[in-house]
Amino acid sequence: MLIGLCGGICSGKHAIAEYLEQHQGFQLLELKRKDFPKITDEPEDVRWLQGSEDTSKEGNRPSPLVFETVGSLLDFATKRWQGRWVTTDIWESATIDRFLQRPFFLLINVDAPISLRWKRFAERCGRRQLEPPSLEKFVLWNDRHLYDKTIGYASLTDRAQVRLFNSTSSLEELHAALKTLDLADEERLRPNWDQYFMQLASLAAQRSNCMKRRVGCVLVRERRVISTGYNGTPRHLTNCNEGGCPRCNRGEGGGVGLSTCLCLHAEENALLEAGRERIREGAILYCDTCPCLTCTVKIAQVGISEVVYSQGYNMDQDSAAILEAAGIRLRQFSPPQNGLIYL
């Protein structure tokens, strides 16, 4: 695994890299030449401080491996992809394009409140016996580094698989949060089968036209997709979101007026698409929401062996009782947390 940490000055990239080195067996990879993006009126001492976050005593950290170019760093990690490597030398899109082609690479963006980052930066300037910029100057300088059309790194944030918001001022708190998060979990790189099929169910849900709730479902046997389904009105009827189901469009509460609802549930659509002959014993149903009671009895009827869901529903206990009586395993799956994470 190779973790790339990007983000603004004093966001905590180097502190996280240090944690990965000390507690999870990673080794730091660095570039010899720090070709940071430059703003024309930015002071030289500010540019120099961009790559000098000193979060620990240097004697306590192993020496980083240093490379002349991005290509040589990436070639090294590629040949040793089963090792654990981390780099903070990520600051432009061309580099990211090359790194993201590798299946062992995880891009993590680190951010923090700008007032806190300015405070950290002022403390760093003090340790270097430099005059710190005012908060106003720091904000203007930060905005240009983030949003400048040619050198702004905001685009890197959008491409990061994980975004960490590091608002703590305590290294102990940061380390405790990182231990719980476990950035080294390899399922962040390549989803296991549960993740894979649940993501397909979530993708199917995006096709839903039901005004009440988006739900997606995938039927699987022997790790192959049999069928998919999402909720909405039957074919040839007006879509629910276009007024096709009066009950949903009236905004009826949960469990009210169900007999007048024209929408098929995601599970029903997947079952109808597959048919009993294709399902057979051993089939697994993945759904991003726990099946309702009506769908549960149909699931029991067709011989599905297991139901996996990610989000709860208001009938979970009743559905669970029916599935247990039918000898069908029910379990909830929660994938590793990605996206924006508050530390």
Short mmCIF file of C-alpha atoms in Angstrom, two decimals:
data_model
loop_
_atom_site.label_atom_id
_atom_site.label_comp_id
_atom_site.label_asym_id
_atom_site.label_seq_id
_atom_site.Cartn_x
_atom_site.Cartn_y
_atom_site.Cartn_z
CA MET A 1 0.00 0.00 0.00
CA LEU A 2 1.13 3.51 -0.84
CA ILE A 3 -0.69 6.34 0.93
CA GLY A 4 -0.40 9.83 -0.50
CA LEU A 5 -1.25 12.70 1.86
CA CYS A 6 -2.18 16.06 0.39
CA GLY A 7 -3.66 19.25 1.82
CA GLY A 8 -2.91 22.79 2.93
CA ILE A 9 -0.04 23.97 5.09
CA CYS A 10 -0.31 22.88 8.73
CA SER A 11 -3.34 20.70 8.02
CA GLY A 12 -1.55 17.80 9.71
CA LYS A 13 -0.22 15.76 6.79
CA HIS A 14 3.17 15.19 8.37
CA ALA A 15 1.68 14.36 11.76
CA ILE A 16 -0.45 11.65 10.13
CA ALA A 17 2.53 10.36 8.16
CA GLU A 18 4.50 10.17 11.40
CA TYR A 19 1.69 8.20 13.05
CA LEU A 20 1.64 5.73 10.14
CA GLU A 21 5.41 5.30 10.50
CA GLN A 22 5.44 4.82 14.25
CA HIS A 23 2.31 2.74 14.74
CA GLN A 24 1.43 0.96 11.49
CA GLY A 25 4.75 0.06 9.94
CA PHE A 26 4.85 2.56 7.07
CA GLN A 27 8.04 4.11 5.69
CA LEU A 28 8.23 7.67 4.39
CA LEU A 29 9.11 8.32 0.74
CA GLU A 30 10.28 11.83 -0.19
CA LEU A 31 11.28 13.77 -3.27
CA LYS A 32 14.71 15.39 -3.24
CA ARG A 33 13.47 18.54 -4.99
CA LYS A 34 10.39 20.15 -3.49
CA ASP A 35 8.88 21.85 -6.54
CA PHE A 36 5.94 23.36 -4.70
CA PRO A 37 3.49 25.57 -6.60
CA LYS A 38 4.57 29.19 -6.20
CA ILE A 39 2.64 32.43 -5.87
CA THR A 40 4.61 35.35 -7.33
CA ASP A 41 4.46 37.58 -4.25
CA GLU A 42 4.89 34.80 -1.71
CA PRO A 43 7.92 35.32 0.59
CA GLU A 44 10.77 32.84 0.19
CA ASP A 45 10.69 31.87 3.86
CA VAL A 46 6.99 30.98 3.54
CA ARG A 47 7.71 28.79 0.52
CA TRP A 48 10.49 27.06 2.42
CA LEU A 49 8.24 26.33 5.39
CA GLN A 50 5.73 24.47 3.21
CA GLY A 51 7.70 21.25 3.47
CA SER A 52 9.05 21.56 6.98
CA GLU A 53 6.36 20.42 9.39
CA ASP A 54 8.39 19.32 12.39
CA THR A 55 5.92 17.38 14.52
CA SER A 56 8.47 15.24 16.34
CA LYS A 57 12.10 14.97 17.22
CA GLU A 58 14.00 13.95 14.12
CA GLY A 59 16.08 11.45 16.05
CA ASN A 60 13.01 9.37 16.85
CA ARG A 61 12.04 8.86 13.20
CA PRO A 62 13.73 6.61 10.65
CA SER A 63 15.32 8.40 7.72
CA PRO A 64 13.02 8.69 4.70
CA LEU A 65 13.86 7.15 1.35
CA VAL A 66 14.64 10.02 -1.03
CA PHE A 67 14.02 10.00 -4.79
CA GLU A 68 15.04 12.36 -7.58
CA THR A 69 11.73 12.25 -9.44
CA VAL A 70 8.08 11.33 -9.01
CA GLY A 71 8.61 8.54 -11.55
CA SER A 72 11.42 6.91 -9.60
CA LEU A 73 9.41 7.11 -6.37
CA LEU A 74 6.41 5.48 -8.05
CA ASP A 75 8.55 2.78 -9.71
CA PHE A 76 10.07 1.93 -6.33
CA ALA A 77 6.65 1.59 -4.66
CA THR A 78 5.24 -0.39 -7.60
CA LYS A 79 7.94 -3.05 -7.35
CA ARG A 80 7.35 -3.25 -3.59
CA TRP A 81 3.58 -2.75 -3.52
CA GLN A 82 3.11 -5.26 -0.72
CA GLY A 83 5.07 -3.03 1.63
CA ARG A 84 3.67 -0.02 3.47
CA TRP A 85 4.74 3.36 2.12
CA VAL A 86 3.59 6.92 2.68
CA THR A 87 4.45 10.23 1.01
CA THR A 88 3.43 13.83 1.61
CA ASP A 89 4.95 15.05 -1.67
CA ILE A 90 1.63 15.28 -3.50
CA TRP A 91 0.65 18.71 -4.78
CA GLU A 92 -0.37 18.65 -8.43
CA SER A 93 -2.79 16.81 -10.72
CA ALA A 94 -0.27 15.31 -13.13
CA THR A 95 1.30 13.37 -10.26
CA ILE A 96 -2.10 12.19 -9.05
CA ASP A 97 -3.00 10.91 -12.52
CA ARG A 98 -0.01 8.59 -12.46
CA PHE A 99 -0.47 7.44 -8.87
CA LEU A 100 -4.20 6.70 -9.15
CA GLN A 101 -3.50 4.22 -11.95
CA ARG A 102 -1.95 1.93 -9.34
CA PRO A 103 -4.40 -0.32 -7.45
CA PHE A 104 -2.31 -0.09 -4.28
CA PHE A 105 -2.47 3.73 -4.01
CA LEU A 106 -4.77 5.58 -1.58
CA LEU A 107 -5.07 9.38 -1.81
CA ILE A 108 -5.97 11.10 1.46
CA ASN A 109 -6.68 14.81 1.74
CA VAL A 110 -6.11 16.47 5.12
CA ASP A 111 -7.73 19.75 6.09
CA ALA A 112 -8.29 21.83 9.23
CA PRO A 113 -9.92 25.16 10.15
CA ILE A 114 -7.88 27.97 8.64
CA SER A 115 -7.60 29.80 11.98
CA LEU A 116 -6.09 26.67 13.53
CA ARG A 117 -3.74 26.18 10.60
CA TRP A 118 -2.60 29.80 10.90
CA LYS A 119 -1.91 29.26 14.60
CA ARG A 120 0.12 26.15 13.84
CA PHE A 121 1.99 28.03 11.13
CA ALA A 122 2.78 30.95 13.46
CA GLU A 123 4.16 28.48 16.01
CA ARG A 124 6.31 26.91 13.32
CA CYS A 125 7.62 30.34 12.29
CA GLY A 126 8.50 31.00 15.93
CA ARG A 127 10.54 27.79 16.13
CA ARG A 128 12.42 28.93 13.01
CA GLN A 129 12.81 32.47 14.38
CA LEU A 130 10.79 33.90 11.48
CA GLU A 131 8.15 36.62 11.57
CA PRO A 132 4.75 34.93 11.10
CA PRO A 133 2.26 36.44 8.64
CA SER A 134 -0.93 38.04 9.89
CA LEU A 135 -4.09 35.96 9.76
CA GLU A 136 -5.36 38.13 6.89
CA LYS A 137 -2.22 37.53 4.83
CA PHE A 138 -2.32 33.83 5.60
CA VAL A 139 -5.96 33.61 4.44
CA LEU A 140 -5.23 35.42 1.16
CA TRP A 141 -2.17 33.30 0.53
CA ASN A 142 -4.10 30.10 1.35
CA ASP A 143 -6.95 31.04 -1.01
CA ARG A 144 -4.54 31.47 -3.90
CA HIS A 145 -2.89 28.13 -3.22
CA LEU A 146 -6.29 26.49 -3.07
CA TYR A 147 -8.15 28.12 -5.95
CA ASP A 148 -5.58 29.53 -8.40
CA LYS A 149 -6.42 28.17 -11.88
CA THR A 150 -2.88 27.02 -12.60
CA ILE A 151 -1.53 25.83 -9.25
CA GLY A 152 -4.58 25.47 -6.99
CA TYR A 153 -4.76 22.14 -5.19
CA ALA A 154 -8.55 22.17 -4.63
CA SER A 155 -8.88 19.64 -7.46
CA LEU A 156 -6.85 17.14 -5.44
CA THR A 157 -9.45 17.27 -2.67
CA ASP A 158 -12.17 16.11 -5.07
CA ARG A 159 -10.12 13.11 -6.14
CA ALA A 160 -9.19 11.89 -2.66
CA GLN A 161 -10.82 8.64 -1.57
CA VAL A 162 -10.61 9.76 2.05
CA ARG A 163 -10.86 13.33 3.37
CA LEU A 164 -9.78 13.95 6.97
CA PHE A 165 -10.80 17.06 8.88
CA ASN A 166 -8.11 17.48 11.52
CA SER A 167 -9.50 19.99 14.02
CA THR A 168 -7.73 18.65 17.10
CA SER A 169 -4.81 20.43 18.77
CA SER A 170 -3.70 17.28 20.60
CA LEU A 171 -1.46 14.64 19.06
CA GLU A 172 -2.88 12.11 21.52
CA GLU A 173 -6.41 12.78 20.28
CA LEU A 174 -5.25 12.62 16.67
CA HIS A 175 -3.53 9.28 17.24
CA ALA A 176 -6.59 7.84 19.00
CA ALA A 177 -8.83 8.88 16.08
CA LEU A 178 -6.42 7.43 13.51
CA LYS A 179 -6.21 4.15 15.43
CA THR A 180 -9.99 3.81 15.29
CA LEU A 181 -10.10 4.80 11.62
CA ASP A 182 -7.34 2.36 10.53
CA LEU A 183 -6.20 4.00 7.31
CA ALA A 184 -4.16 0.89 6.48
CA ASP A 185 -7.29 -1.22 5.97
CA GLU A 186 -6.69 -2.72 2.52
CA GLU A 187 -10.42 -2.86 1.84
CA ARG A 188 -10.13 0.87 1.12
CA LEU A 189 -8.06 -0.09 -1.93
CA ARG A 190 -9.94 -3.08 -3.28
CA PRO A 191 -13.44 -3.69 -1.95
CA ASN A 192 -14.24 -7.14 -0.63
CA TRP A 193 -17.25 -8.94 -2.09
CA ASP A 194 -19.68 -7.45 0.42
CA GLN A 195 -18.46 -3.95 -0.38
CA TYR A 196 -18.52 -4.60 -4.10
CA PHE A 197 -22.09 -5.85 -4.24
CA MET A 198 -23.34 -3.27 -1.75
CA GLN A 199 -21.83 -0.53 -3.90
CA LEU A 200 -23.66 -2.01 -6.90
CA ALA A 201 -26.89 -1.90 -4.88
CA SER A 202 -26.25 1.74 -4.01
CA LEU A 203 -25.56 2.48 -7.67
CA ALA A 204 -28.83 0.81 -8.65
CA ALA A 205 -30.62 3.00 -6.12
CA GLN A 206 -29.57 6.06 -8.11
CA ARG A 207 -31.99 4.93 -10.84
CA SER A 208 -34.94 4.98 -8.42
CA ASN A 209 -37.84 7.24 -9.33
CA CYS A 210 -39.78 6.75 -6.08
CA MET A 211 -40.59 10.01 -4.30
CA LYS A 212 -40.38 8.42 -0.83
CA ARG A 213 -36.98 6.74 -0.67
CA ARG A 214 -34.21 5.55 -2.97
CA VAL A 215 -33.50 1.83 -2.59
CA GLY A 216 -31.29 -0.46 -4.65
CA CYS A 217 -30.90 -4.24 -4.64
CA VAL A 218 -28.58 -6.84 -6.20
CA LEU A 219 -29.14 -10.61 -6.36
CA VAL A 220 -25.96 -12.69 -6.38
CA ARG A 221 -25.10 -16.37 -6.65
CA GLU A 222 -21.56 -17.72 -6.55
CA ARG A 223 -20.27 -14.12 -6.62
CA ARG A 224 -21.99 -13.37 -9.90
CA VAL A 225 -24.79 -10.88 -10.34
CA ILE A 226 -28.10 -12.49 -11.28
CA SER A 227 -30.18 -9.32 -11.39
CA THR A 228 -30.49 -5.80 -10.03
CA GLY A 229 -33.48 -3.74 -9.00
CA TYR A 230 -34.54 -0.32 -7.79
CA ASN A 231 -37.86 0.98 -6.54
CA GLY A 232 -40.35 2.86 -8.66
CA THR A 233 -43.51 2.44 -10.71
CA PRO A 234 -43.85 -0.55 -13.10
CA ARG A 235 -42.84 -0.29 -16.73
CA HIS A 236 -45.15 1.63 -19.06
CA LEU A 237 -46.58 3.57 -16.12
CA THR A 238 -45.68 7.18 -15.44
CA ASN A 239 -42.65 7.42 -13.15
CA CYS A 240 -43.37 8.08 -9.50
CA ASN A 241 -41.35 11.29 -9.57
CA GLU A 242 -43.52 12.48 -12.46
CA GLY A 243 -46.74 11.91 -10.55
CA GLY A 244 -47.24 8.24 -11.40
CA CYS A 245 -47.89 7.12 -7.81
CA PRO A 246 -50.41 9.36 -6.02
CA ARG A 247 -49.67 7.81 -2.64
CA CYS A 248 -45.95 8.65 -2.74
CA ASN A 249 -46.59 12.09 -4.17
CA ARG A 250 -49.02 12.91 -1.36
CA GLY A 251 -46.16 12.41 1.08
CA GLU A 252 -47.96 9.76 3.13
CA GLY A 253 -46.16 8.74 6.32
CA GLY A 254 -44.44 5.39 6.73
CA GLY A 255 -46.92 2.51 6.67
CA VAL A 256 -49.87 4.73 5.63
CA GLY A 257 -51.86 3.93 2.50
CA LEU A 258 -49.60 1.10 1.39
CA SER A 259 -52.44 -0.66 -0.43
CA THR A 260 -52.72 2.29 -2.82
CA CYS A 261 -48.97 2.53 -3.57
CA LEU A 262 -48.11 1.73 -7.19
CA CYS A 263 -44.34 1.51 -6.67
CA LEU A 264 -42.54 -1.79 -6.79
CA HIS A 265 -39.78 -2.18 -4.24
CA ALA A 266 -36.17 -2.74 -5.28
CA GLU A 267 -36.22 -6.28 -3.92
CA GLU A 268 -39.41 -7.07 -5.82
CA ASN A 269 -37.94 -5.81 -9.08
CA ALA A 270 -34.77 -7.85 -8.60
CA LEU A 271 -36.76 -11.00 -7.78
CA LEU A 272 -39.07 -10.54 -10.76
CA GLU A 273 -36.12 -9.92 -13.06
CA ALA A 274 -34.29 -13.06 -11.92
CA GLY A 275 -37.17 -15.50 -11.55
CA ARG A 276 -37.14 -18.48 -9.18
CA GLU A 277 -35.27 -20.78 -11.56
CA ARG A 278 -32.27 -18.45 -11.74
CA ILE A 279 -32.22 -17.72 -8.02
CA ARG A 280 -32.15 -21.19 -6.43
CA GLU A 281 -30.52 -22.06 -3.10
CA GLY A 282 -27.32 -20.25 -2.20
CA ALA A 283 -28.35 -16.90 -3.65
CA ILE A 284 -27.56 -13.76 -1.64
CA LEU A 285 -29.63 -10.58 -1.72
CA TYR A 286 -27.77 -7.30 -1.15
CA CYS A 287 -29.91 -4.27 -0.40
CA ASP A 288 -28.88 -0.83 0.80
CA THR A 289 -31.95 -0.79 3.10
CA CYS A 290 -33.27 -3.66 5.23
CA PRO A 291 -36.24 -5.28 3.43
CA CYS A 292 -39.75 -4.40 4.53
CA LEU A 293 -42.20 -7.06 5.70
CA THR A 294 -43.85 -7.46 2.29
CA CYS A 295 -40.55 -8.03 0.52
CA THR A 296 -39.31 -10.31 3.29
CA VAL A 297 -42.05 -12.90 2.75
CA LYS A 298 -41.28 -12.92 -0.99
CA ILE A 299 -37.57 -13.36 -0.27
CA ALA A 300 -38.41 -16.34 1.93
CA GLN A 301 -40.59 -17.85 -0.80
CA VAL A 302 -37.98 -17.94 -3.58
CA GLY A 303 -35.27 -19.72 -1.57
CA ILE A 304 -32.68 -17.03 -1.00
CA SER A 305 -30.06 -18.12 1.55
CA GLU A 306 -28.81 -14.79 2.89
CA VAL A 307 -29.84 -11.12 3.04
CA VAL A 308 -27.19 -8.41 3.51
CA TYR A 309 -28.19 -4.79 4.10
CA SER A 310 -26.48 -1.54 5.04
CA GLN A 311 -29.20 0.80 6.41
CA GLY A 312 -31.89 -0.01 8.94
CA TYR A 313 -35.64 0.37 8.37
CA ASN A 314 -38.63 0.67 10.68
CA MET A 315 -39.58 -3.01 10.27
CA ASP A 316 -36.16 -4.54 10.92
CA GLN A 317 -37.22 -6.71 13.89
CA ASP A 318 -40.33 -8.10 12.16
CA SER A 319 -38.38 -8.80 8.98
CA ALA A 320 -35.58 -10.44 10.98
CA ALA A 321 -38.05 -12.74 12.74
CA ILE A 322 -39.53 -13.95 9.45
CA LEU A 323 -36.14 -14.53 7.87
CA GLU A 324 -34.94 -16.43 10.93
CA ALA A 325 -38.03 -18.64 10.85
CA ALA A 326 -37.39 -19.31 7.16
CA GLY A 327 -33.78 -20.25 7.83
CA ILE A 328 -32.37 -17.24 5.99
CA ARG A 329 -29.33 -15.49 7.39
CA LEU A 330 -29.67 -11.71 7.90
CA ARG A 331 -26.71 -9.47 8.57
CA GLN A 332 -25.82 -5.81 8.38
CA PHE A 333 -22.67 -4.76 6.56
CA SER A 334 -20.81 -1.54 7.30
CA PRO A 335 -17.88 -0.77 4.94
CA PRO A 336 -14.76 1.16 6.03
CA GLN A 337 -15.59 4.84 6.39
CA ASN A 338 -14.50 6.97 3.44
CA GLY A 339 -15.42 10.42 2.21
CA LEU A 340 -15.24 13.31 4.70
CA ILE A 341 -14.23 12.13 8.18
CA TYR A 342 -13.95 14.36 11.25
CA LEU A 343 -11.03 13.38 13.46
#
